[in-house]
């Protein structure tokens, strides 16, 4: 995102008091952590817990470790260079590679937008609203809110709804999972054979380390005017945010593993997923789950198209900004609108089952993750660009590990699909 | 005009033809309006080597070193030097208010007085497509849709490096003139600029250059620029333009705007233009010019020469001298040569050729072009139904009709390469 005059002013204010600074920079990481907890996340974690119990927790642990390291890299790049990720990709790799990176981002985020609309549809179906009504209404509402009002206000309102997901950690205490099994799941890597398990595993990685989060965190750091000095404080926030994403996932998998897995519930709809909150909320489980899912989906459906348009316009130097109209920023507004329209249209066709659709979209993220990671690793490890803030060996190894993990699962899934396993 | 992306990565050969590397980058010192290329950075198997730009000769498809590589001295880059590909390409340029951020997709170079100079930053879609080798294809696709690929070039003198280390470049308020370039080149640069900058340029140029450059700009864009300019300025430029060109331009404007501008123009120019406006823009009347030399039939050769001496007409008006009677009816034509070699006392009616090929104002311009081509003429007189001389269509008004579509632009680019 483009650094605004207000960001520069804010930055000057930050300098004055480091302590105030710490409080003020607490944010981008945690917000990103929350945003990672979207329709794709909730659905994937619930499905994984319901279908495989605690067996894939190790993968979640690895992904979270990868996420922590990668998010930190991007935030550091933002602080050191003062530039967004797509900005750096363009300046370092030129037009052709930028197109590759941006197409990957567009497809990954496009599939996320589809997932968010599926989340909106699924949550409101719980309350008896047909998707033919809810999805277009949500798309139009988001478009109008972003174009005509301040999206910051909307963001806060939706955050409150997302708090409904606090129900998961609470439930985890109530349902008394078998902690020994949980630990075993975390420590012993196992993966059931077959295509279905690979889909679940890749979705788990893809939803935890979403390419979108890297662009978002770096843009937020730049936008907030966090520099090398302030970054010491911001780093904590970034770590916390990434851990939060992992913890969220952990509790959802554990609750689903404790409640749905023994009952052999196949999660195909929001109603199935909501049953996981049954022990906590009883008859209100559907309402609680529905509210959380609705808030998270709508929030992400707003942020996702917006940050995608920003990233792409930044890379190609096109006019961007929500205060501009179609004539001033045609590509920006066009992309933003297109993502909403396409996302909504895919979900509208009544024959598409919502939850499997969300899982597929998260697979897309996992599939495209290595592409984004290669760019990030090349940039963050570049001493010419980053100076003494370049990646150390450990960061590089963890980053490469995450890329290899996602690639291996992607290849495995492709192979399994082709061979019909 | 060549672009950096078109010369970058070209082969560099020694006088013997032996390939020694590729052109990796071009460096300039960012001073003056259009900085000249001073250094070439060659990518050789033994790493980068910086040589003086003058040590290279540009040939078709490659560069040739004037001496063998080991005999070519290293030319150290001064710290203030700007490497175009490394420091400018793909970087963002910001205007002074920080309100508009654009990205340098390509850099436009031009040969001026024997030196390759940096003339503009391409921030448009065209530059982006050129970088991925899809400009030609996209141009054809846009052409099929009946549209033109948008351009966006910011002339270099409107760009100022902010800090060379970080290689951020800042747009400045236009502070100097483009007038260094030929009006046709100015038009080329202007066509590739964004709307705001185009208007800024036409505000800055002196009237004469502005008028000449305006005449060279693509018709659709002319109308857009004139619409965006302040009325007074637009009227001044129109006045200065040839009446036929001004009329063509006005033809493309909305009627209301057209009338406003004609009103603001000087009476004499306005009348010429208004008369031309009554003809269809694709007819001989629409493209003809009112500027011509019409000699009264009673004049002697000596008197006629005196009159020419007094009028000092532009060279293109002296190809044909027309003879008219007292009602302005076209009687014949003679050349400057005929006039000069004739005895001074001879009447012009005696030396003129009365069998003059002439056309009606309603003649379609394609037909005019065909006639000019067929009879190898430089101009054709236009008359009304009663034979009164109205104007002439000169060859430069129809030359584009005789060329294959798109030839003009393409050939200029290939010549510049």
Coordinates of N, CA, C and O in Angstrom, one line a residue, chain A residues 2 87 90-91 94-96 99 314-319, chain B residues 90-92 100-105 125 128 131-133:
Chain A
X2 N 0.4 2.3 -0.5 CA 1.2 3.5 -0.7 C 1.3 4.2 0.7 O 0.3 4.3 1.4
X87 N 6.1 -4.5 -4.7 CA 7.1 -3.4 -5.0 C 8.5 -4.0 -5.2 O 9.2 -3.8 -6.2
X90 N 8.9 -6.5 -8.1 CA 9.0 -5.8 -9.4 C 10.4 -5.2 -9.6 O 11.1 -5.3 -10.6
X91 N 10.9 -4.5 -8.5 CA 12.2 -3.8 -8.7 C 13.4 -4.8 -8.8 O 14.4 -4.5 -9.4
X94 N 12.0 -7.7 -12.2 CA 11.6 -7.2 -13.5 C 10.2 -7.7 -13.9 O 9.5 -8.3 -13.1
X95 N 9.8 -7.3 -15.1 CA 8.4 -7.4 -15.4 C 7.9 -8.9 -15.5 O 6.8 -9.2 -15.0
X96 N 8.7 -9.7 -16.2 CA 8.2 -11.1 -16.4 C 7.9 -11.8 -15.1 O 6.9 -12.4 -14.9
X99 N 4.9 -10.7 -13.3 CA 3.7 -11.2 -13.8 C 3.4 -12.6 -13.2 O 2.3 -12.9 -12.8
X314 N 0.4 -1.8 -7.3 CA 1.7 -1.4 -6.8 C 2.8 -2.0 -7.7 O 3.7 -1.3 -8.1
X315 N 2.6 -3.2 -8.1 CA 3.6 -3.9 -8.9 C 3.7 -3.3 -10.3 O 4.8 -3.1 -10.8
X316 N 2.6 -2.9 -10.8 CA 2.6 -2.4 -12.2 C 2.6 -0.9 -12.3 O 2.5 -0.3 -13.4
X317 N 2.5 -0.2 -11.1 CA 2.5 1.2 -11.1 C 1.2 1.9 -11.6 O 1.2 2.9 -12.2
X318 N 0.1 1.1 -11.4 CA -1.2 1.7 -11.7 C -1.8 2.5 -10.6 O -1.5 2.1 -9.4
X319 N -2.5 3.4 -10.9 CA -3.2 4.3 -9.9 C -4.0 3.4 -9.0 O -4.7 2.5 -9.4
Chain B
X90 N 11.8 -0.2 -13.7 CA 11.0 -0.9 -12.7 C 10.9 -0.1 -11.4 O 10.2 -0.6 -10.5
X91 N 11.5 1.0 -11.3 CA 11.4 1.8 -10.1 C 10.2 2.7 -10.1 O 9.7 3.0 -11.2
X92 N 9.8 3.2 -9.0 CA 8.7 4.1 -8.9 C 9.1 5.5 -9.1 O 10.2 5.9 -8.6
X100 N 0.8 10.9 -6.7 CA 0.7 9.9 -7.8 C 2.0 9.2 -7.9 O 3.0 9.7 -8.0
X101 N 1.8 7.9 -7.8 CA 3.0 7.0 -7.9 C 2.9 6.2 -9.2 O 1.9 5.5 -9.4
X102 N 3.9 6.2 -10.0 CA 3.8 5.4 -11.2 C 5.2 4.7 -11.3 O 6.1 4.9 -10.6
X103 N 5.2 3.7 -12.2 CA 6.4 2.9 -12.3 C 7.0 3.0 -13.7 O 6.3 3.1 -14.7
X104 N 8.3 3.0 -13.7 CA 9.0 3.1 -15.0 C 9.0 1.7 -15.6 O 9.7 0.8 -15.2
X105 N 8.3 1.6 -16.7 CA 8.2 0.3 -17.4 C 9.3 0.2 -18.5 O 9.7 -0.8 -18.8
X125 N 1.0 1.2 -20.3 CA 0.8 -0.2 -20.6 C 1.7 -0.7 -21.7 O 2.2 -1.8 -21.8
X128 N 5.0 -1.8 -20.6 CA 4.9 -3.0 -19.9 C 4.8 -4.2 -20.9 O 5.5 -5.2 -20.8
X131 N 8.1 -4.9 -22.7 CA 9.1 -5.6 -21.9 C 8.9 -7.1 -22.0 O 9.8 -7.9 -21.8
X132 N 7.6 -7.5 -22.1 CA 7.4 -8.9 -22.3 C 7.2 -9.4 -23.7 O 6.8 -10.5 -24.0
X133 N 7.6 -8.4 -24.6 CA 7.6 -8.8 -26.0 C 6.2 -8.9 -26.6 O 6.0 -9.7 -27.6

